[in-house]
Short mmCIF file of the C-alpha atoms (twelve columns), coordinates in Angstrom:
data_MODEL
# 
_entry.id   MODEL 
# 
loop_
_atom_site.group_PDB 
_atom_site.id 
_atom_site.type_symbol 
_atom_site.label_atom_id 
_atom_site.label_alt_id 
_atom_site.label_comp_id 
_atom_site.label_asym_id 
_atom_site.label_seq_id 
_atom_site.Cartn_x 
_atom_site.Cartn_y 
_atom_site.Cartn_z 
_atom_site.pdbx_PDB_model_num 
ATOM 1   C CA . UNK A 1   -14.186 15.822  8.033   1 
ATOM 2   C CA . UNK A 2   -15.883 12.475  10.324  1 
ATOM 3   C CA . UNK A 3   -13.109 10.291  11.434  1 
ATOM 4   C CA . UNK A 4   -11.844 7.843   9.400   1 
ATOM 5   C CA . UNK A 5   -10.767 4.371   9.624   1 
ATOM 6   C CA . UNK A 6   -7.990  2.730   7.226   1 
ATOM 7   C CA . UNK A 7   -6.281  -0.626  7.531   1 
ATOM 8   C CA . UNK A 8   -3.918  -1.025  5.137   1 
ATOM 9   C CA . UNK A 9   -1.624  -4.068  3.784   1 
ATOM 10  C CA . UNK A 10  0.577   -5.203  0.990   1 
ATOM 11  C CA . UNK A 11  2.907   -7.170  -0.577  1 
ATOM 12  C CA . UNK A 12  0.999   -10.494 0.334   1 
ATOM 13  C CA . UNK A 13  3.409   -12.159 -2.273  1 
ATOM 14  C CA . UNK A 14  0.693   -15.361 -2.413  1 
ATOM 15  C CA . UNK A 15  1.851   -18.349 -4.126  1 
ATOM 16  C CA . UNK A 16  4.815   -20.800 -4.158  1 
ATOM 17  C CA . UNK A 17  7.179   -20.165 -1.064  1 
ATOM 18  C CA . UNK A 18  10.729  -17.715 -1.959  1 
ATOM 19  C CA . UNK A 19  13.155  -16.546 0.452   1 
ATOM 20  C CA . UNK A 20  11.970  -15.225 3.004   1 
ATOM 21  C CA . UNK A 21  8.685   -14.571 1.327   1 
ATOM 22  C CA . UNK A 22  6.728   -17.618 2.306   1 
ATOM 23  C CA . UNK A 23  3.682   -17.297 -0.492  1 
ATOM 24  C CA . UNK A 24  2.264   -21.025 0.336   1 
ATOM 25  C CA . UNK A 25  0.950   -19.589 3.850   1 
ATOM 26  C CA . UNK A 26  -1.106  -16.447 3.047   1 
ATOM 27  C CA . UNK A 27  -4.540  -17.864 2.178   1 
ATOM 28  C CA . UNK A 28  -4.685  -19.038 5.198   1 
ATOM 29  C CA . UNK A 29  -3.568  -16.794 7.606   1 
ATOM 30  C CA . UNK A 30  -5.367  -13.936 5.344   1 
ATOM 31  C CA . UNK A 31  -8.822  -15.875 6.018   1 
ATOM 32  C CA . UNK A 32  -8.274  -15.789 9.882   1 
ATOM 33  C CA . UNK A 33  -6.965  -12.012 9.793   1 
ATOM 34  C CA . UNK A 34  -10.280 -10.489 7.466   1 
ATOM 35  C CA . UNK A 35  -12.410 -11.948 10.496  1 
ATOM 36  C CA . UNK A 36  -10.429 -10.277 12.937  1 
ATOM 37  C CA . UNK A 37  -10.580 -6.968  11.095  1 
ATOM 38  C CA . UNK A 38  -14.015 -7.397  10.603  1 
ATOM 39  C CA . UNK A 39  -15.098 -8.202  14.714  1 
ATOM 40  C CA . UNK A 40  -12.421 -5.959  16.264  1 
ATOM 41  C CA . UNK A 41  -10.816 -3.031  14.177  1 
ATOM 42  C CA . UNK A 42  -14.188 -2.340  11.917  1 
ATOM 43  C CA . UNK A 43  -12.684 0.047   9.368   1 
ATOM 44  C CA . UNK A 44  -14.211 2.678   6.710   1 
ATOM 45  C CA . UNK A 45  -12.225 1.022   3.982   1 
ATOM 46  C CA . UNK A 46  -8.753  -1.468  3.545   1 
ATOM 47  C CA . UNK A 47  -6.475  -0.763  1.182   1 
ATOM 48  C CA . UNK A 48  -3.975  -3.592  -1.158  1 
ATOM 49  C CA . UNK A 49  -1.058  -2.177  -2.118  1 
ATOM 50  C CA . UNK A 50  -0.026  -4.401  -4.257  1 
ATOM 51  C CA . UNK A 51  1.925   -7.436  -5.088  1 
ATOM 52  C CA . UNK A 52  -0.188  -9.982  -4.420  1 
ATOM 53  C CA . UNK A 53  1.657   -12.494 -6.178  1 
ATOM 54  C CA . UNK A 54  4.307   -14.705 -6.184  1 
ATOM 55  C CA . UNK A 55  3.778   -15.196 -9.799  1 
ATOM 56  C CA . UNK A 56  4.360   -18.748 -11.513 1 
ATOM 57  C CA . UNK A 57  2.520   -18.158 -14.687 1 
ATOM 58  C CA . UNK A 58  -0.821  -16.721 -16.532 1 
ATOM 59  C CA . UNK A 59  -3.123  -20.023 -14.944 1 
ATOM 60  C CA . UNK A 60  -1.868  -20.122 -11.886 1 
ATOM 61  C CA . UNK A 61  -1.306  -16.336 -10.973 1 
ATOM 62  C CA . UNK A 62  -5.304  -15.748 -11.849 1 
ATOM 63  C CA . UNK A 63  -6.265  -18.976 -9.776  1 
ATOM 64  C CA . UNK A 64  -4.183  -16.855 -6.689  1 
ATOM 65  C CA . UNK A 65  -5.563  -13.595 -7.335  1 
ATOM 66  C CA . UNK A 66  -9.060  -15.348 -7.468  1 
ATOM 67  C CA . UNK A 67  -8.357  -16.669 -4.245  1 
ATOM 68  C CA . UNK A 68  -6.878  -14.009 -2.386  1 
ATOM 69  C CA . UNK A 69  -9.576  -11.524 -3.791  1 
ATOM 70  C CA . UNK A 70  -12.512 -13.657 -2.231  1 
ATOM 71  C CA . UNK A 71  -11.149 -13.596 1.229   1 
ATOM 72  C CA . UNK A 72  -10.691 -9.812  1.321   1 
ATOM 73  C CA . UNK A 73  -13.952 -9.813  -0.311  1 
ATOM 74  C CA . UNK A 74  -15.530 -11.293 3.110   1 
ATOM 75  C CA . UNK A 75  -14.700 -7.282  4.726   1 
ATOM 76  C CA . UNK A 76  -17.537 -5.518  6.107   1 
ATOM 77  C CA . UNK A 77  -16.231 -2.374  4.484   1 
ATOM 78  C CA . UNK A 78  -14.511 -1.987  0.474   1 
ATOM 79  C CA . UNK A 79  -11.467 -2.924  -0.179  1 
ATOM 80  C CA . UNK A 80  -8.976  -1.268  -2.778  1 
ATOM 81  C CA . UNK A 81  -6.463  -2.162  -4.670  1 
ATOM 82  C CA . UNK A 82  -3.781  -0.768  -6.925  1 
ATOM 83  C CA . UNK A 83  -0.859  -2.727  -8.604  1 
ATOM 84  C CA . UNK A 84  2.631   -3.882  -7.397  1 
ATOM 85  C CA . UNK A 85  5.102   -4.716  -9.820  1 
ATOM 86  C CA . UNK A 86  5.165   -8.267  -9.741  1 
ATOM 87  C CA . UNK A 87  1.920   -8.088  -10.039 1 
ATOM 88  C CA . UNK A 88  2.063   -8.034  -14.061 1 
ATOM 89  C CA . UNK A 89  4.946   -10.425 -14.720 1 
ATOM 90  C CA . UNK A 90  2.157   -12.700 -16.447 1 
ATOM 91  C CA . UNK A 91  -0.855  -11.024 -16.457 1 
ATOM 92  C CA . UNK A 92  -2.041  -7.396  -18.318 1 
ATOM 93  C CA . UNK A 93  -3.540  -4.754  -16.195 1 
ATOM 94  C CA . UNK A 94  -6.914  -5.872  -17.645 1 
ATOM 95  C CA . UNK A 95  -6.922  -9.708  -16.884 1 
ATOM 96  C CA . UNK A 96  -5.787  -9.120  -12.914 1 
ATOM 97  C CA . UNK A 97  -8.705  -6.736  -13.077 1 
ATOM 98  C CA . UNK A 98  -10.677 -9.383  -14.232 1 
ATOM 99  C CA . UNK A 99  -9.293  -11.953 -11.909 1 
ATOM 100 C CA . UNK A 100 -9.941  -9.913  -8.838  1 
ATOM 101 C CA . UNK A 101 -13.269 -8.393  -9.490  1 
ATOM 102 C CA . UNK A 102 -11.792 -4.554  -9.092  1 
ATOM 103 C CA . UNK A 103 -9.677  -2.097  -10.954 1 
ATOM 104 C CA . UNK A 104 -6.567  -1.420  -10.839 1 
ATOM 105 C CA . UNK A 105 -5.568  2.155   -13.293 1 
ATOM 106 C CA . UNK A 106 -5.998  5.869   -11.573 1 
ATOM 107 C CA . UNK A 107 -8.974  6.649   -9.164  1 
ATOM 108 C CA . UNK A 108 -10.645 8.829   -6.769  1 
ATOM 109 C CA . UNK A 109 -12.506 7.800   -4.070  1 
ATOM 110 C CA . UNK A 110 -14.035 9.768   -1.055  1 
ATOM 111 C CA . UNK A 111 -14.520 7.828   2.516   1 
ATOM 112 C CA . UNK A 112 -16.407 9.875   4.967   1 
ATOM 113 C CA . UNK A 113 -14.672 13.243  3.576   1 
ATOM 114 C CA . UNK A 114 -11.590 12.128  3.246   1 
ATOM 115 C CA . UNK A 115 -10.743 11.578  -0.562  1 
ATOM 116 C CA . UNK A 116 -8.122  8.479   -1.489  1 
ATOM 117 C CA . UNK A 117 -6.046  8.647   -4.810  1 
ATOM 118 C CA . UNK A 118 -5.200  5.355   -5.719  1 
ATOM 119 C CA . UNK A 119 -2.384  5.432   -8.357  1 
ATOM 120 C CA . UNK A 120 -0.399  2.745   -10.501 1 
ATOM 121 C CA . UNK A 121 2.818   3.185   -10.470 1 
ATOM 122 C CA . UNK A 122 3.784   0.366   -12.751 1 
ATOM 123 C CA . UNK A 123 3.050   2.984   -15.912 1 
ATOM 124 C CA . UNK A 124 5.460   1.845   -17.037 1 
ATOM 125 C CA . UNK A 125 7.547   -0.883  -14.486 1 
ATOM 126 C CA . UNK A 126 11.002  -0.092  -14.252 1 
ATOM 127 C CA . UNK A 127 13.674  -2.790  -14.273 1 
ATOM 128 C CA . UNK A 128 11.279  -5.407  -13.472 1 
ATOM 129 C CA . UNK A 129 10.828  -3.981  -9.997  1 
ATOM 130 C CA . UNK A 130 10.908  0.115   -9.599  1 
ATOM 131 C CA . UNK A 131 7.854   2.205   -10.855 1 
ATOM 132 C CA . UNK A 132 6.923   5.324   -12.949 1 
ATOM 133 C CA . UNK A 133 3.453   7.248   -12.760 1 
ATOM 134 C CA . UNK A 134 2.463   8.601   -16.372 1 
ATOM 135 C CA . UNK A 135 2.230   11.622  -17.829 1 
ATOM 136 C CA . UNK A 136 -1.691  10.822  -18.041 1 
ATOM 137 C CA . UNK A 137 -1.691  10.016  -14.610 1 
ATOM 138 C CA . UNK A 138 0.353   12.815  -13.522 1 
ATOM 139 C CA . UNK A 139 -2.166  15.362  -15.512 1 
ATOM 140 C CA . UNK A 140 -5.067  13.623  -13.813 1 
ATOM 141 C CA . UNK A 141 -3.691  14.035  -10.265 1 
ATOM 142 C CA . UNK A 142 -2.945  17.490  -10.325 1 
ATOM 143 C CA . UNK A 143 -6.606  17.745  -11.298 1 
ATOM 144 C CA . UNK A 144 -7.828  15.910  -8.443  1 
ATOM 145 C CA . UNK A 145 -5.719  17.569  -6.053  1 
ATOM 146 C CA . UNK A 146 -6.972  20.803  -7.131  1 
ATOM 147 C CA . UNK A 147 -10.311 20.440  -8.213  1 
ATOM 148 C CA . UNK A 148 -11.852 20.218  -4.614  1 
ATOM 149 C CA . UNK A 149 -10.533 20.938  -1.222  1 
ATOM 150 C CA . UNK A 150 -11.277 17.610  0.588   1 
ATOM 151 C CA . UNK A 151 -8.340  16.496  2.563   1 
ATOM 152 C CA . UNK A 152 -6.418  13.507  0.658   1 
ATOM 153 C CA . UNK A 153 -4.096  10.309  0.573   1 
ATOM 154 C CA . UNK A 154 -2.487  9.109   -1.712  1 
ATOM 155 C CA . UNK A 155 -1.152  5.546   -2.326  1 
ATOM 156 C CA . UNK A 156 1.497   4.110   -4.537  1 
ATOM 157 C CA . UNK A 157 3.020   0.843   -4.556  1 
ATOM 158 C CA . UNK A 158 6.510   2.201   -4.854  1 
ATOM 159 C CA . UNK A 159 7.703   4.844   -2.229  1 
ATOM 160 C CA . UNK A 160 7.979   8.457   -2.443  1 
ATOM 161 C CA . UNK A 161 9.935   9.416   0.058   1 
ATOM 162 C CA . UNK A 162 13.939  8.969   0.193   1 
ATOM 163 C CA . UNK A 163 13.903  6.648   2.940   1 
ATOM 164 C CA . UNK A 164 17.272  5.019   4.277   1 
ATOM 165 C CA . UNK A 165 17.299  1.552   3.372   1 
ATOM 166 C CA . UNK A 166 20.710  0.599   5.196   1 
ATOM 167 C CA . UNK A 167 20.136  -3.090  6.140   1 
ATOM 168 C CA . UNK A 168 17.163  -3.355  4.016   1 
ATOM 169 C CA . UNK A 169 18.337  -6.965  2.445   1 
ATOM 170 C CA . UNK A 170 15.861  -6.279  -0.329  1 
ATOM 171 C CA . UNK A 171 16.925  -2.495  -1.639  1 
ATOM 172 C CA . UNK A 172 19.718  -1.699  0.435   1 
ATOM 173 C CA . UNK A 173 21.931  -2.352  -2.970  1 
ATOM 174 C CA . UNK A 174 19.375  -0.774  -5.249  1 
ATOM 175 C CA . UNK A 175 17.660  1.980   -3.531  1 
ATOM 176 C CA . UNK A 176 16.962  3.577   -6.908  1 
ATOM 177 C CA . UNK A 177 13.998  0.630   -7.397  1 
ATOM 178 C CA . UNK A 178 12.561  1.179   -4.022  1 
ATOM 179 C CA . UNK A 179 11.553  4.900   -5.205  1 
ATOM 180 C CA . UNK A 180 8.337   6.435   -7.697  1 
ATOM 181 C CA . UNK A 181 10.832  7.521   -10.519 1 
ATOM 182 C CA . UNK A 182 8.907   10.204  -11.526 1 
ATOM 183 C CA . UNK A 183 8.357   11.038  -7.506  1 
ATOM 184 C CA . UNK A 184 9.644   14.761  -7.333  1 
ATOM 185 C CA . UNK A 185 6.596   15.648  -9.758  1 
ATOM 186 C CA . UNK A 186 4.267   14.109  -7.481  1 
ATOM 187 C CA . UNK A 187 5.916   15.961  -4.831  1 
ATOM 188 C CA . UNK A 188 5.728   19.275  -6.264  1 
ATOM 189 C CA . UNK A 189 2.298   18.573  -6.855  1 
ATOM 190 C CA . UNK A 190 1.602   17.908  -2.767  1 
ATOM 191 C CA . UNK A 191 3.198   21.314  -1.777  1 
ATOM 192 C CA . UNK A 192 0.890   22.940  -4.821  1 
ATOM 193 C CA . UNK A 193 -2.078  21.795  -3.722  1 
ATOM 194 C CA . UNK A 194 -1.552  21.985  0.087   1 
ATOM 195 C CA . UNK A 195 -4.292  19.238  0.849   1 
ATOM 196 C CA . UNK A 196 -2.755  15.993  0.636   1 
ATOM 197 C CA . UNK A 197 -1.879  15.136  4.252   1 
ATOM 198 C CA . UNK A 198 -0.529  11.570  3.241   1 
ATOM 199 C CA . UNK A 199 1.119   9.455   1.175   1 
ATOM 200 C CA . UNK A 200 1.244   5.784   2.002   1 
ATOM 201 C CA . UNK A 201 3.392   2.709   0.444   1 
ATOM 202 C CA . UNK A 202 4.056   -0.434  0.194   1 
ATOM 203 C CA . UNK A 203 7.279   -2.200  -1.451  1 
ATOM 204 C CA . UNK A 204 9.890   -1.580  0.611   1 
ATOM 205 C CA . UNK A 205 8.447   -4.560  2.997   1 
ATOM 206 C CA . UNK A 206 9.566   -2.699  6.599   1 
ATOM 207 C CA . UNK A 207 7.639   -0.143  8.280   1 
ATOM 208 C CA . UNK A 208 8.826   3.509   8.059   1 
ATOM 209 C CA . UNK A 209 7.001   6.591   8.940   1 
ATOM 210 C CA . UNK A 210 8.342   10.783  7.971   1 
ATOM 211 C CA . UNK A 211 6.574   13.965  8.097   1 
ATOM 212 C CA . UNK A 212 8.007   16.657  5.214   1 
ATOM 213 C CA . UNK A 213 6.775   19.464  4.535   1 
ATOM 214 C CA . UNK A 214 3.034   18.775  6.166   1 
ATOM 215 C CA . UNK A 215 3.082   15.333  4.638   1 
ATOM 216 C CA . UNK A 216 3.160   12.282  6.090   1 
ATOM 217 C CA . UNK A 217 4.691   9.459   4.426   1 
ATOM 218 C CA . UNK A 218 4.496   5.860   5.846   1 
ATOM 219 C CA . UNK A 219 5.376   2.686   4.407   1 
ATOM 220 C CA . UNK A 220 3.443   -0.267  5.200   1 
ATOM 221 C CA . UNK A 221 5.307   -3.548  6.090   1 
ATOM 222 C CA . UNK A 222 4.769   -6.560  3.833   1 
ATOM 223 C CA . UNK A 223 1.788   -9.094  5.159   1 
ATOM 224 C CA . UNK A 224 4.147   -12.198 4.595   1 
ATOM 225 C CA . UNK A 225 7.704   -11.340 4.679   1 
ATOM 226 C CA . UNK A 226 9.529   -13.294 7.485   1 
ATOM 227 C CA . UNK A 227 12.675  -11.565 7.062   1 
ATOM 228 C CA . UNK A 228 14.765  -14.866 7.368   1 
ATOM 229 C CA . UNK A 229 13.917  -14.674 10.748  1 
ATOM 230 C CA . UNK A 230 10.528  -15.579 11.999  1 
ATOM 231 C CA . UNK A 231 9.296   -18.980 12.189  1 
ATOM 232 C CA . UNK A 232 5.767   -18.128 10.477  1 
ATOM 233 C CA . UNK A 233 4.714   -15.082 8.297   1 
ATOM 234 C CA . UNK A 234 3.697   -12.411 10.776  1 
ATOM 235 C CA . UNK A 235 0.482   -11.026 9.118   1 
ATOM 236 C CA . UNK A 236 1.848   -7.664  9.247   1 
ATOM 237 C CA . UNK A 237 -0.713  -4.595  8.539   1 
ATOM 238 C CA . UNK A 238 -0.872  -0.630  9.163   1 
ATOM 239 C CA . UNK A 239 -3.852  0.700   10.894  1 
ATOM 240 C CA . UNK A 240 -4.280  5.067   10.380  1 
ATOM 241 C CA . UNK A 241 -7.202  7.063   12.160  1 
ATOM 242 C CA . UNK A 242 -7.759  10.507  10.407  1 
ATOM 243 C CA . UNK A 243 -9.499  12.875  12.641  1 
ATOM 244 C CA . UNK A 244 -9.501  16.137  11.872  1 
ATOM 245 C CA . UNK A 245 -6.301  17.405  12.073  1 
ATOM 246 C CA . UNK A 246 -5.100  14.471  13.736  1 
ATOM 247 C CA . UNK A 247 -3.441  11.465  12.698  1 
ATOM 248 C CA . UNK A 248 -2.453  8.295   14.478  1 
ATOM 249 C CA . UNK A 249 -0.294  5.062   12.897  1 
ATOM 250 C CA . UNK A 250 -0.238  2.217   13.808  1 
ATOM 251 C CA . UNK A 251 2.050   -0.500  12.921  1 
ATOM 252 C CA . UNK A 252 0.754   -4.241  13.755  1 
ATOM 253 C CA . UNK A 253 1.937   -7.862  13.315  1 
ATOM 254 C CA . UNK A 254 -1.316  -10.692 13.905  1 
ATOM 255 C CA . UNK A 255 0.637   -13.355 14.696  1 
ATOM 256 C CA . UNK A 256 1.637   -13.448 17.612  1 
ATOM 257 C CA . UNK A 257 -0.787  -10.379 18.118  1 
ATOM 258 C CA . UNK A 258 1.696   -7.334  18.398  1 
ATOM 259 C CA . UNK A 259 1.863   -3.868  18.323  1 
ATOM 260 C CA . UNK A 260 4.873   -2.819  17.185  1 
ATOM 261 C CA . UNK A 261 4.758   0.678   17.221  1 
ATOM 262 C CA . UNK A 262 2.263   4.107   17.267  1 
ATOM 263 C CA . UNK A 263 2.620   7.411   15.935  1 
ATOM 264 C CA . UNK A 264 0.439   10.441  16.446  1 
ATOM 265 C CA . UNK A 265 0.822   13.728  14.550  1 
ATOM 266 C CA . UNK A 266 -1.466  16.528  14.728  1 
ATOM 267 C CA . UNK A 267 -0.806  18.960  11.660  1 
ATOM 268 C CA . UNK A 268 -2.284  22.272  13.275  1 
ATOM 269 C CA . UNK A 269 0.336   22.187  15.730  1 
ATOM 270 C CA . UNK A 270 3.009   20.951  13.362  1 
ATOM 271 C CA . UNK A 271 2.302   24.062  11.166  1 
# 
């Protein structure tokens, strides 16, 4: 397998400003960060993770997603994107489809030998915030984990690893919601197969990173969230070289321009 070269964000929460999720500020601070990724990280492919939205209602949510979709269209390399739950709240699956040019359900993609399984885990949303993957879905993943034996990542909005969410202020109190429902399927699908050497998230809004079992699950930390206490929405993103064996994470706020933390793993010498 080449190297390959992910950045990866979510929960940009565009739209009108809540809590500490300051939606009015993402357009522009997304239009200054695709230029950056373009000039200085140059990656194979960028990955949404969904919630995009803030959501207000059916007019306004597709004028956002309209937005937000033609700045990340401005990348040098594809982007992809799979659905958060908010997402949805006033849109079908088909009309954000339509609104941001790309789709959203179950798919496969390979970039440069490495093959990405983009799921939706809003099939079907659960409680308005915690996700389920189908029985569909499930049936078509096991397929595509065993049908070839290309290394592979999978994303999901929601998180499928038990994480501790102590002082999380957004699932600390219902840590149920943070997870895949169905995750222990998906799970016992991983050790199956043997080839999926990630899993990656969104969701949960903070950064965490775990290795189980030979695979590595990271959460990505939301784009806007301030956590009550930054001045300005940090532009956070997650940055992962595959190389072989190899694998390096690393967690990144724009502004200021930080790195806030790397992790290398090699999974030869794990095993």
């Amino acid at each position: 397998m080449k190297a390959t070269r992910l950045v990866v964000i979510g929960d940009l929460h565009a739209g009108p400003d809540r809590s500490s999720l300051r939606g009015s500020l993402v357009k522009g601070l997304l239009s200054e960060w695709i230029d950056f990724v373009n000039e200085n990280i140059q990656p194979d492919g960028i990955v949404e993770l969904g919630d995009r939205l803030n959501p207000v209602d059916r007019e306004n949510d597709i004028e956002t997603l309209r937005e937000i979709s033609g700045i990340l269209a401005k990348s040098s390399c594809p982007v992809y994107y799979i659905p958060g739950n908010h997402d949805l709240d006033n849109l079908t699956q088909e009309e954000h489809e339509r609104a941001i040019g790309s789709k959203l359900g179950n798919r496969s993609v390979v970039v440069k030998g490495l093959r990405l399984l983009l799921l939706n885990t809003q099939d079907p949303i659960v409680q308005g915030v915690g996700g389920m993957v189908s029985d569909e879905a499930l049936r078509w993943l096991e397929k595509e984990i065993v049908v070839s034996s290309e290394k592979k990542v999978v994303f999901t909005h929601q998180a499928l690893d038990e994480q501790p969410l102590k002082r999380n202020v957004h699932f600390e109190s219902i840590e149920n919601l943070a997870y895949v429902e169905n995750k222990r399927e998906l799970l016992r699908m991983f050790e199956r197969g043997g080839n999926v050497i990630a899993a990656i998230n969104g969701h949960v809004h903070w950064p965490s990173i775990a290795l189980e079992k030979g695979v590595l699950y990271v959460s990505v930390p939301s784009f806007t969230d301030t956590w009550n206490q930054l001045r300005s929405i940090p532009g956070s993103f997650t940055l992962i070289d595959f190389s072989g064996e190899e694998v390096i994470v690393e967690n990144h706020m724009f502004r200021p321009s930080i790195l806030m933390g790397r992790f290398r793993t090699n999974r030869k010498k794990e095993g």
